[in-house]
Amino acid sequence: MTDTVSSFSLSIRDDKVAVITMDIPGESMNVLKASFADEIDAMLKQLANDSTLKGVVFISGKKDSFIAGADISMLDACQTAEQAETIAAMGQQMFDRLEQLRLPLVAAIHGPCLGGGLELALACHARVASSSPKTVLGLPEVQLGLLPGSGGTQRLPKLVGVQKALDMILTGKQLRAAQAKKLGLVDEVVPESILLDAAVKKALAGKPRREAKKQSLLDKLLENTGPGRKLVFSQALKQTLKKTQGNYPAALRIIEVIQTGVEQGYQKGLAAEAKAFGQLCMTSESAALRSIFFATTQMKKESGAGDAKPRKVRKAAVLGGGLMGGGIANVSATKAGVAVRIKDIAEQGINNALKYSFDILNKKYKKRFISKAEMQKQLMLITGTTDYSGFHDVDIVVEAVFEDLSLKQQMVADIEQHCAEHTIFASNTSSLPIHKIAEKAARPENVIGLHYFSPVDKMPLVEVIAHDKTSAETIATTVAFARKQGKTPIVVKDGAGFYVNRILALYMNEAANILLAGEPVEKIDRALVKFGFPVGPVTLLDEVGIDVGAKISPILTAELGERFAAPAAFDKLLADGRKGKKTEKGFYLYGKAAKKGKKLVDESVYAVLGVTPAPALNGEDIASRCTAQMLNEAVRCLEEGIIASARDGDIGAIFGIGFPPFLGGPFRYIDKLGVNNLVATLRQLESRFGSRFTPCDTLLKMATEGERFYPQ
């Protein structure tokens, strides 16, 4: 018999196991909504009234997804903390009813089981997961500035222990099925083909008895004694503050709510969880983080070129086997799943690029994320050549050679000679205008920029740069290809530095000016980390390479004006052989001179620059001065049409240079500051330091008319 309601169906098998299947019509993934309460209530009543039943299995009707979490737009609609708290309390009550079911209830998990989906699974009496790599379990609410609000902060510590629960909830990390089993989060891992059978068998075996987990002596002392638990929570707080700089309130509330449950019991813990959930929902940090989620979700539906349809990419090629080339080949093969041909002038370059992928995949294999067979399958997608053999059927070629215009123009000519008429030539240049690279092309409509950030396998952003002759199909195909590589692409207009490097250059230059005025290296870095950047600007310069900055600066200055001129003192660094981390000589100490676990400034750098450190500014002033330039330039990019919208500018800055996510990006941050206040800051800095701080026209107009970038 089957009784179907809109999102859930209940069927009873011959062996008297009821199977609840969740399948929201018209959606690619299941998400939990408050409106489901009545449907679940009706099903639970039906189960309670059937005395012949022996067990219940909860499964998803979606092909590759269990439950991806709660419906975030439901939270966005909340006007008050109390409304959000009510939603959390409803979820808690619903899952309590599941847990109190007299029948054994088993979750059969295949695909993402995240947020509210995992909280539902935790309320079941047992969990069986498929061994598919698509199956991941986690509580990622912290990434939205929230905490698990349907009992997750209370059930997870009971199941896996306080320390492991804190780690999972504070980081939002996602576990594969095998890791989840090792942790005690799932009871059994089976092939997807027998998932339902295994879950039914589990249900027929009755409610499992939870035996006390084996613990080391240290864990017993830390988790089972008052002083031990106190130490666990105080250490978690200390590490969290160090990591978040106090900028993410959700992390602190997570620790507080878990501690309440552990010390005062389940009911008090639930009440604290719902209250904290409601309050966090109203914070500006959560609103900003949710805006990023909505923006990236919306962008996935866009082609980047209106109604244009992308051409399918079956085979890709990469020119250059350096770090960037190796990284691009890696994400093309392992994420996009396409065959990649690497061309380099030397065998050594090809070997380096192949090793890049081998090292990454080998790490995954050792951590049991992938099998040996899967590793070999992905490696076999990458081949190399020192000529253009095997290029005739390539759909897209990504060029990652030196920043030399004539060399890149030569590459375009070679590709047009050796590839098909439809082959796209995508340049990974970081600063050269694309129209110049396409200047001598026979098919300029196929030439586009595809700017990756280093390291390619970790950085989520790519800039897709169209010049005025790039065809809509080329744009759409490149955007779709970048998405398949696991990237978030933003389409930007052609121009020196494009968007991300353009706003970054002024930020870095200002940090350099502050350093040359006598502020210590570590003080500048500390100020910007406190502001919310993952690393400080001086550390970043060491990481990227001082020589790279020196190469880009003249290009930007020639195209965009004197405000991009790098301080002349930087020539002294290069003359002293200081290129940064890659040569183990820059602003910081490397190798044997560095202290383990702590970055130390190479004090000799001050003498090279002719500077005597004399701290005079406070951290807030340093951060304000560095970011004022960046914010002004971001708005100028919007003014010039380099970026299509404030949304794209925010995503580009967050994913490309680590602009603090809790601020929502440069444009949301300007709205938070108030345009008038930013203009006043720029005017004050302009009076002291000159025209590089002159506010752009759009800011002045917005300040006069009281405008914002986003509606309130």
XYZ file of C-alpha atoms in Angstrom:
712
model
C 0.000 0.000 0.000
C 1.220 3.546 -0.676
C -0.143 6.731 0.794
C 1.452 9.668 -1.028
C 1.731 13.209 0.283
C 3.479 16.020 -1.585
C 7.096 15.476 -0.482
C 6.979 12.180 1.416
C 5.609 8.781 0.502
C 5.061 5.920 2.943
C 5.070 2.327 1.705
C 4.865 -0.847 3.766
C 6.850 -3.871 2.610
C 5.842 -7.518 2.961
C 8.374 -7.911 5.799
C 6.450 -5.196 7.701
C 9.125 -2.547 7.418
C 7.717 0.873 6.546
C 9.803 2.893 4.066
C 9.480 6.682 4.158
C 10.777 8.201 0.921
C 11.493 11.931 0.765
C 11.356 13.429 -2.719
C 10.456 17.116 -3.096
C 8.763 17.549 -6.491
C 10.576 19.796 -8.956
C 13.761 20.120 -6.874
C 17.146 18.544 -7.676
C 17.914 18.163 -3.953
C 15.839 17.592 -0.846
C 15.792 20.469 1.643
C 13.844 20.665 4.895
C 11.053 23.218 5.221
C 8.951 24.196 8.249
C 5.851 23.420 6.153
C 6.717 19.694 6.296
C 5.701 19.469 9.970
C 2.085 18.508 9.181
C 3.106 15.858 6.615
C 5.557 14.244 9.045
C 2.964 14.435 11.833
C 0.425 12.581 9.660
C 2.963 9.857 8.818
C 4.014 9.372 12.430
C 0.367 8.955 13.438
C -0.082 6.356 10.701
C 3.005 4.462 11.909
C 1.841 4.604 15.529
C -1.577 3.157 14.577
C -0.147 0.106 12.799
C 0.776 -2.489 15.434
C 2.017 -4.993 12.808
C 5.053 -2.908 11.825
C 8.535 -4.073 12.774
C 10.655 -1.116 11.739
C 10.970 2.046 9.656
C 13.557 3.116 7.069
C 13.963 6.743 5.988
C 15.433 7.122 2.483
C 15.675 9.751 -0.258
C 13.948 9.461 -3.617
C 16.566 11.713 -5.223
C 19.207 10.065 -7.394
C 22.332 11.313 -5.613
C 21.206 13.278 -2.588
C 19.859 12.429 0.867
C 18.981 15.860 2.362
C 21.218 18.840 1.613
C 20.053 20.826 4.656
C 17.298 23.251 5.565
C 15.734 25.756 3.182
C 17.852 28.889 3.756
C 15.280 31.252 2.201
C 12.924 30.248 5.041
C 15.422 31.833 7.474
C 15.921 34.886 5.277
C 12.203 35.582 5.560
C 12.429 35.845 9.383
C 12.012 39.399 10.694
C 12.860 38.705 14.341
C 15.058 36.406 16.426
C 11.893 34.941 17.952
C 10.589 33.823 14.530
C 13.869 32.036 13.774
C 13.906 30.528 17.279
C 10.394 29.151 16.654
C 11.586 27.458 13.438
C 14.456 25.821 15.376
C 12.114 24.690 18.179
C 9.733 23.144 15.597
C 12.624 21.188 14.081
C 13.720 20.009 17.517
C 10.200 18.810 18.382
C 9.815 17.047 15.024
C 13.103 15.173 15.439
C 12.345 14.359 19.085
C 9.165 12.647 17.885
C 11.207 10.603 15.408
C 13.640 9.573 18.128
C 10.782 8.608 20.484
C 9.192 6.316 17.896
C 8.677 2.855 19.449
C 9.817 1.238 16.194
C 13.483 1.042 15.161
C 14.068 3.926 12.744
C 17.033 3.670 10.338
C 18.350 6.365 8.002
C 19.545 5.014 4.630
C 21.992 7.688 3.454
C 23.255 8.169 -0.081
C 24.591 11.504 -1.333
C 24.954 14.725 0.684
C 23.547 14.432 4.207
C 24.167 17.913 5.530
C 22.848 20.352 8.129
C 19.226 19.565 8.932
C 19.604 16.359 6.884
C 22.255 15.049 9.280
C 20.214 16.270 12.260
C 17.318 14.144 10.986
C 19.669 11.164 10.566
C 20.986 11.719 14.124
C 17.395 11.492 15.421
C 17.100 8.031 13.829
C 18.167 5.025 15.923
C 20.762 3.873 13.387
C 22.413 5.111 10.203
C 23.526 3.110 7.153
C 25.504 5.000 4.489
C 26.458 4.157 0.933
C 30.171 3.849 0.140
C 29.743 6.206 -2.837
C 32.124 9.216 -2.951
C 28.948 11.303 -3.355
C 27.983 10.468 0.232
C 29.171 13.148 2.649
C 27.966 13.952 6.154
C 28.407 17.243 7.973
C 26.912 20.161 9.888
C 28.074 23.183 7.848
C 25.771 25.771 9.492
C 28.756 27.707 10.881
C 29.581 28.663 7.274
C 26.266 30.546 7.184
C 26.946 32.230 10.522
C 24.547 29.838 12.278
C 24.618 26.702 14.413
C 22.711 23.428 13.941
C 19.261 24.344 15.265
C 17.324 21.050 15.294
C 19.147 19.184 18.050
C 22.481 18.697 16.261
C 24.534 20.427 18.950
C 23.051 18.043 21.541
C 22.876 14.695 19.718
C 26.274 14.732 17.990
C 28.393 15.053 21.198
C 26.456 12.133 22.741
C 27.182 9.971 19.716
C 30.819 10.799 18.894
C 32.142 12.595 22.000
C 32.498 16.286 22.827
C 35.901 16.908 21.194
C 34.996 15.322 17.855
C 31.593 17.039 17.825
C 33.206 20.436 18.493
C 35.661 19.844 15.658
C 32.878 18.877 13.219
C 30.475 21.684 14.102
C 33.085 24.475 14.450
C 34.725 23.715 11.093
C 31.619 22.596 9.184
C 33.788 19.819 7.712
C 32.197 17.089 5.613
C 33.062 13.440 6.199
C 33.049 10.568 3.735
C 31.090 7.488 4.787
C 34.203 5.539 5.897
C 35.364 8.471 8.069
C 31.877 8.807 9.545
C 31.867 5.111 10.464
C 35.272 5.390 12.125
C 33.938 8.306 14.157
C 30.830 6.343 15.200
C 28.521 8.654 13.266
C 27.225 5.854 11.011
C 26.796 2.193 11.943
C 27.403 0.569 8.589
C 28.800 1.419 5.141
C 27.571 -0.616 2.167
C 27.534 -0.349 -1.655
C 24.718 1.873 -2.918
C 23.105 -1.105 -4.690
C 22.238 -2.796 -1.378
C 21.634 0.325 0.748
C 17.904 -0.195 1.230
C 18.316 -3.932 1.947
C 20.998 -3.226 4.559
C 18.853 -0.536 6.215
C 15.808 -2.864 6.294
C 17.938 -5.617 7.849
C 19.146 -3.116 10.463
C 15.570 -2.065 11.255
C 14.431 -5.697 11.633
C 17.277 -6.290 14.102
C 15.655 -3.873 16.571
C 16.925 -0.688 18.193
C 20.715 -0.977 18.520
C 22.265 -0.929 21.962
C 24.805 1.850 22.130
C 27.835 0.538 23.923
C 30.187 3.050 25.488
C 32.830 3.993 22.936
C 36.369 2.878 23.621
C 38.322 5.894 24.778
C 41.973 6.515 25.444
C 42.898 7.337 29.039
C 43.401 10.986 28.045
C 39.953 11.186 26.395
C 38.357 9.599 29.481
C 39.955 12.287 31.650
C 38.980 15.080 29.249
C 35.396 14.019 28.531
C 34.260 12.175 31.650
C 35.477 14.498 34.414
C 34.397 18.032 35.299
C 37.887 19.583 35.184
C 38.647 17.707 31.934
C 35.531 19.019 30.192
C 36.288 22.512 31.465
C 39.716 22.267 29.827
C 38.213 20.999 26.532
C 35.815 23.960 26.310
C 38.374 26.584 27.386
C 40.890 25.285 24.787
C 38.185 25.237 22.092
C 37.352 28.855 22.946
C 40.995 29.920 22.885
C 41.682 28.262 19.508
C 38.440 29.576 18.013
C 39.205 33.174 19.012
C 42.689 32.825 17.543
C 41.280 31.484 14.278
C 38.269 33.796 13.899
C 39.682 36.936 15.599
C 36.231 37.172 17.215
C 34.696 38.076 13.821
C 32.353 35.073 13.647
C 29.874 35.024 16.585
C 28.408 31.627 15.574
C 31.613 29.792 16.525
C 31.504 31.155 20.079
C 27.794 30.351 20.470
C 28.396 26.765 19.282
C 30.870 26.184 22.129
C 28.507 27.800 24.637
C 25.458 25.749 23.525
C 27.311 22.403 23.490
C 28.688 23.193 26.964
C 25.170 23.996 28.236
C 23.898 20.603 27.047
C 26.842 18.690 28.505
C 26.654 20.437 31.910
C 22.919 21.121 32.322
C 21.264 18.329 30.343
C 19.487 17.754 27.037
C 16.414 19.985 27.516
C 18.430 23.007 28.676
C 20.798 22.356 25.782
C 17.907 22.364 23.264
C 16.508 25.606 24.701
C 19.961 27.254 24.471
C 20.380 25.931 20.923
C 17.052 27.342 19.680
C 17.648 30.713 21.363
C 21.184 31.035 19.964
C 19.937 29.978 16.518
C 17.316 32.744 16.533
C 19.788 35.396 17.685
C 22.482 34.369 15.180
C 19.930 34.470 12.366
C 19.564 38.212 12.948
C 23.301 39.053 12.981
C 24.879 41.045 10.144
C 27.540 38.305 9.870
C 24.967 35.590 9.140
C 23.104 37.872 6.701
C 26.390 38.475 4.824
C 27.321 34.784 4.742
C 23.826 33.811 3.581
C 24.075 36.434 0.822
C 27.207 34.645 -0.468
C 25.285 31.351 -0.492
C 22.389 32.895 -2.467
C 24.746 34.668 -4.885
C 26.759 31.543 -5.735
C 23.552 29.478 -6.086
C 22.116 32.072 -8.472
C 25.367 32.276 -10.476
C 25.310 28.517 -11.128
C 22.180 29.050 -13.221
C 23.761 31.744 -15.423
C 25.694 31.167 -18.658
C 27.670 34.406 -18.395
C 26.449 35.284 -21.897
C 22.660 35.577 -21.748
C 20.852 32.901 -23.777
C 24.029 31.520 -25.408
C 24.443 27.763 -25.078
C 27.858 26.296 -24.178
C 29.602 23.846 -26.495
C 30.514 20.555 -24.778
C 34.189 20.259 -23.793
C 35.392 16.690 -24.280
C 39.115 17.353 -24.420
C 41.262 20.188 -23.076
C 44.892 21.196 -23.452
C 47.248 23.256 -21.299
C 50.265 25.196 -22.577
C 53.017 25.314 -19.947
C 53.841 22.738 -17.282
C 54.641 25.134 -14.422
C 52.708 25.414 -11.161
C 49.720 27.098 -12.816
C 49.724 24.735 -15.814
C 49.976 21.686 -13.534
C 47.128 22.997 -11.383
C 44.866 23.727 -14.366
C 45.525 20.241 -15.814
C 44.737 18.752 -12.412
C 41.294 20.362 -11.972
C 40.434 19.665 -15.636
C 41.078 15.933 -15.205
C 40.052 15.292 -11.581
C 37.076 17.672 -11.256
C 35.843 18.210 -14.825
C 36.695 14.619 -15.809
C 38.020 15.569 -19.263
C 41.137 14.317 -21.012
C 43.962 16.890 -20.828
C 47.028 17.262 -23.026
C 49.904 19.289 -21.533
C 52.417 20.894 -23.877
C 55.727 22.196 -22.620
C 58.993 22.964 -24.402
C 60.816 20.481 -22.149
C 60.061 16.960 -20.841
C 60.894 18.233 -17.348
C 57.940 20.652 -17.486
C 55.561 17.829 -18.401
C 56.951 15.647 -15.611
C 56.470 18.466 -13.101
C 52.861 18.945 -14.194
C 52.143 15.186 -13.954
C 53.777 15.064 -10.518
C 51.526 17.927 -9.379
C 48.440 15.767 -9.979
C 50.066 12.590 -8.698
C 50.942 14.233 -5.367
C 47.405 15.573 -4.830
C 45.731 12.275 -5.784
C 48.203 10.229 -3.756
C 47.315 12.277 -0.658
C 43.623 11.572 -1.276
C 44.388 7.864 -1.765
C 46.377 7.693 1.478
C 43.493 9.344 3.328
C 41.142 6.796 1.695
C 39.129 9.459 -0.121
C 39.670 7.609 -3.392
C 40.610 4.062 -4.402
C 43.841 3.114 -6.190
C 41.783 2.391 -9.330
C 40.122 5.833 -9.192
C 43.512 7.476 -8.718
C 44.954 5.677 -11.756
C 41.857 6.439 -13.837
C 42.211 10.178 -13.143
C 45.966 10.188 -13.784
C 45.446 8.458 -17.136
C 43.370 11.436 -18.291
C 46.531 13.590 -18.294
C 49.101 13.178 -21.069
C 52.042 15.306 -22.219
C 53.833 16.374 -25.389
C 56.629 18.721 -26.480
C 54.946 19.404 -29.842
C 51.331 19.852 -30.935
C 50.571 16.173 -31.492
C 47.126 15.234 -30.172
C 45.867 18.830 -30.377
C 43.660 18.395 -33.476
C 40.516 17.470 -31.505
C 40.954 19.746 -28.477
C 37.926 21.914 -27.574
C 39.680 24.402 -25.289
C 43.349 25.309 -24.813
C 44.365 27.091 -21.607
C 47.632 28.975 -21.926
C 49.742 29.309 -18.764
C 53.096 30.601 -20.056
C 55.160 33.664 -19.036
C 53.608 37.151 -18.943
C 55.038 38.117 -22.318
C 52.684 39.573 -24.931
C 54.552 38.451 -28.071
C 54.914 34.901 -26.655
C 51.174 34.710 -25.975
C 50.350 36.053 -29.457
C 52.613 33.353 -30.917
C 50.701 30.728 -28.894
C 47.403 31.963 -30.394
C 48.863 31.593 -33.933
C 50.145 28.063 -33.123
C 46.772 26.955 -31.767
C 44.915 28.347 -34.784
C 47.276 26.347 -36.995
C 47.127 23.036 -35.086
C 43.571 22.933 -33.685
C 39.997 22.868 -34.937
C 38.089 25.974 -36.046
C 35.951 25.934 -32.897
C 38.891 25.523 -30.452
C 38.854 28.179 -27.730
C 42.130 29.845 -26.760
C 41.893 30.827 -23.073
C 44.758 32.830 -21.590
C 45.589 32.552 -17.899
C 47.218 35.971 -17.910
C 46.968 37.912 -14.662
C 47.408 41.393 -16.106
C 47.793 41.590 -19.925
C 44.652 42.841 -21.712
C 43.003 40.048 -23.712
C 42.337 42.238 -26.771
C 46.104 42.646 -27.136
C 46.630 38.867 -26.960
C 43.923 38.500 -29.653
C 45.270 41.390 -31.765
C 46.808 39.209 -34.500
C 44.367 36.277 -34.225
C 42.633 34.914 -37.313
C 39.696 33.899 -35.105
C 39.559 36.562 -32.331
C 36.031 35.410 -31.406
C 37.624 32.230 -29.913
C 40.099 34.143 -27.717
C 39.189 34.728 -24.071
C 40.861 35.206 -20.697
C 40.572 32.522 -18.023
C 42.428 33.801 -14.975
C 43.014 31.241 -12.194
C 44.377 31.999 -8.737
C 47.190 30.125 -7.033
C 47.142 27.374 -5.823
C 44.706 26.317 -8.547
C 43.444 23.181 -6.762
C 42.391 25.236 -3.702
C 41.365 28.730 -4.875
C 37.672 28.733 -5.861
C 37.532 31.751 -8.190
C 38.287 32.200 -11.880
C 37.848 35.388 -13.873
C 36.470 34.852 -17.380
C 37.594 37.855 -19.443
C 35.848 38.674 -22.703
C 37.271 41.252 -25.117
C 34.961 43.083 -27.518
C 35.247 40.396 -30.234
C 34.808 37.292 -28.003
C 31.681 35.375 -29.087
C 28.810 34.616 -26.702
C 29.309 30.866 -27.306
C 32.987 31.163 -26.317
C 32.003 32.936 -23.072
C 29.262 30.398 -22.239
C 31.548 27.412 -23.014
C 34.399 28.811 -20.897
C 32.068 29.565 -17.958
C 30.577 26.036 -18.111
C 34.061 24.490 -18.327
C 35.258 26.491 -15.286
C 32.201 25.330 -13.309
C 32.949 21.707 -14.204
C 36.439 22.296 -12.788
C 34.754 23.110 -9.467
C 35.317 26.854 -9.830
C 33.108 29.885 -9.269
C 33.532 31.961 -12.461
C 32.794 35.684 -12.725
C 32.666 37.265 -16.175
C 34.668 40.495 -16.287
C 35.358 43.037 -19.021
C 38.772 43.214 -20.603
C 41.225 45.699 -19.093
C 44.595 45.701 -17.312
C 44.467 43.741 -14.054
C 40.823 42.811 -14.778
C 38.981 43.049 -11.430
C 40.624 41.035 -8.666
C 44.280 41.971 -9.267
C 43.273 45.563 -9.847
C 41.680 45.995 -6.415
C 44.382 43.843 -4.808
C 47.257 45.904 -6.253
C 46.134 49.124 -4.548
C 45.605 47.316 -1.235
C 49.135 45.839 -1.417
C 50.675 49.165 -2.482
C 49.086 50.952 0.474
C 50.394 48.305 2.873
C 53.851 48.929 1.351
C 53.496 52.711 1.812
C 52.564 52.177 5.465
C 55.586 49.888 5.905
C 57.914 52.484 4.342
C 56.530 55.088 6.756
C 57.891 52.968 9.610
C 55.106 50.589 10.682
C 56.536 47.109 11.497
C 55.813 44.233 9.079
C 54.079 42.029 11.652
C 51.907 44.922 12.901
C 50.548 45.570 9.378
C 49.827 41.875 8.828
C 48.213 41.522 12.271
C 45.913 44.506 11.614
C 44.536 43.046 8.375
C 44.157 39.528 9.823
C 42.213 41.085 12.708
C 40.091 42.876 10.085
C 39.253 39.434 8.645
C 41.672 38.605 5.806
C 43.146 35.056 5.934
C 46.718 36.443 5.775
C 48.195 39.909 5.979
C 49.293 41.838 2.856
C 53.044 41.536 3.545
C 52.752 37.771 4.046
C 50.738 37.640 0.818
C 53.450 39.528 -1.062
C 56.017 36.985 0.166
C 53.700 34.116 -0.868
C 52.873 35.474 -4.359
C 56.426 36.659 -5.025
C 57.835 40.185 -4.780
C 59.061 39.834 -8.381
C 55.515 39.046 -9.590
C 54.217 42.235 -7.978
C 57.072 44.186 -9.611
C 56.134 42.805 -13.069
C 52.412 43.585 -12.786
C 52.761 47.109 -11.376
C 54.172 48.824 -14.546
C 51.433 47.219 -16.708
C 48.707 48.559 -14.396
C 50.371 51.984 -14.088
C 50.691 52.349 -17.884
C 47.031 51.410 -18.460
C 45.305 52.870 -15.399
C 47.413 55.719 -14.040
C 49.852 56.757 -11.351
C 47.766 55.512 -8.419
C 49.011 52.003 -9.336
C 52.715 52.909 -9.172
C 54.478 50.616 -6.691
C 56.852 52.261 -4.183
C 60.313 52.663 -5.782
C 61.932 51.176 -2.671
C 60.734 47.742 -3.823
C 63.447 47.699 -6.484
C 65.904 47.500 -3.577
C 64.311 44.210 -2.450
C 64.819 42.598 -5.868
C 68.361 43.967 -6.082
C 68.992 42.186 -2.776
C 67.640 38.895 -4.257
C 64.434 39.018 -2.209
C 61.623 37.397 -4.159
C 59.758 35.992 -1.149
C 58.947 32.475 -0.054
C 60.051 30.772 -3.299
C 63.663 31.916 -2.759
C 63.334 31.712 1.062
C 64.293 35.386 1.217
C 61.736 38.160 1.618
C 60.059 39.974 4.494
C 59.902 36.851 6.673
C 62.460 34.228 7.661
C 62.292 30.793 5.999
C 64.171 27.497 6.211
C 66.415 26.909 9.221
C 66.244 30.557 10.311
C 62.472 30.322 10.850
C 61.081 29.231 14.197
C 58.830 26.177 14.029
C 55.163 27.135 14.072
C 55.837 30.882 14.277
C 56.520 33.331 11.465
C 59.394 35.667 12.237
C 60.203 38.872 10.377
C 63.602 39.012 8.682
C 64.756 42.160 10.503
C 67.445 42.793 7.860
C 64.703 43.797 5.403
C 64.348 47.198 7.108
C 67.978 48.146 6.341
C 67.508 47.083 2.694
C 64.472 49.377 2.444
C 66.187 52.174 4.362
C 63.460 52.147 7.034
C 63.678 52.367 10.811
C 60.562 50.776 12.394
C 58.673 53.404 14.407
C 55.082 52.295 15.176
C 52.658 55.227 15.130
C 49.297 53.952 13.807
C 46.756 51.723 15.527
C 45.527 48.523 13.878
C 42.139 49.987 12.898
C 43.799 52.909 11.096
C 46.116 50.555 9.177
C 43.188 48.347 8.105
C 41.031 51.335 7.172
C 43.772 52.897 5.023
C 44.568 49.659 3.133
C 40.931 48.749 2.507
C 39.791 52.305 1.570
C 41.817 52.056 -1.657
C 40.415 48.607 -2.418
C 36.787 49.690 -1.835
C 37.166 52.814 -3.984
C 38.698 50.801 -6.849
C 35.999 48.096 -6.621
C 33.352 50.782 -7.164
C 35.409 52.268 -10.019
C 35.446 48.787 -11.663
C 31.646 48.713 -11.441
C 31.500 52.261 -12.825
C 33.628 51.211 -15.839
C 31.660 48.006 -16.442
C 34.660 45.786 -15.620
C 32.245 43.846 -13.392
C 28.564 43.501 -14.263
C 27.169 43.912 -10.749
C 27.948 44.529 -7.085
C 27.155 40.833 -6.538
C 29.904 39.730 -8.943
C 32.308 42.190 -7.303
C 31.581 40.776 -3.857
C 31.988 37.143 -4.940
C 35.193 37.984 -6.850
C 36.796 39.663 -3.833
C 35.757 36.975 -1.325
C 36.731 33.958 -3.450
C 39.700 35.578 -5.198
C 41.574 37.393 -2.427
C 39.886 36.283 0.784
C 38.009 39.539 1.461
C 36.352 38.845 4.855
C 33.265 36.704 4.104
C 31.465 37.891 7.263
C 31.432 41.397 5.721
C 29.777 40.048 2.549
C 32.284 41.572 0.083
C 33.423 45.144 -0.699
C 29.995 46.392 -1.841
C 28.021 44.979 1.081
C 30.709 46.346 3.389
C 30.337 49.843 1.839
C 26.584 49.617 2.490
C 27.348 48.661 6.103
C 29.869 51.511 6.521
C 27.635 53.996 4.735
C 28.764 55.589 1.452
C 29.017 59.010 3.170
C 31.407 57.632 5.777
C 33.620 56.007 3.130
C 33.749 59.249 1.112
C 34.672 61.182 4.278
C 37.500 58.700 5.014
C 38.784 58.944 1.424
C 38.675 62.759 1.487
C 40.620 62.831 4.743
C 43.273 60.440 3.332
C 43.344 62.419 0.067
C 44.203 65.620 1.995
C 47.151 63.816 3.620
C 48.445 61.504 0.875
C 47.226 62.904 -2.413
C 45.087 61.920 -5.393
C 45.425 58.137 -5.053
C 42.623 58.427 -2.461
C 40.299 60.646 -4.563
C 36.787 59.100 -4.360
C 35.438 57.870 -7.696
C 32.434 59.589 -9.337
C 29.943 56.832 -8.493
C 30.732 57.071 -4.764
C 30.315 60.861 -4.814
C 26.976 60.581 -6.657
C 25.720 57.850 -4.297
C 26.743 59.881 -1.243
C 24.828 62.934 -2.553
C 21.716 60.914 -3.366
C 21.833 58.609 -0.315
C 22.029 55.436 -2.421
C 23.087 51.875 -1.572
C 24.351 48.930 -3.634
C 21.813 46.491 -2.167
C 18.246 47.169 -1.011
C 17.840 47.238 2.781
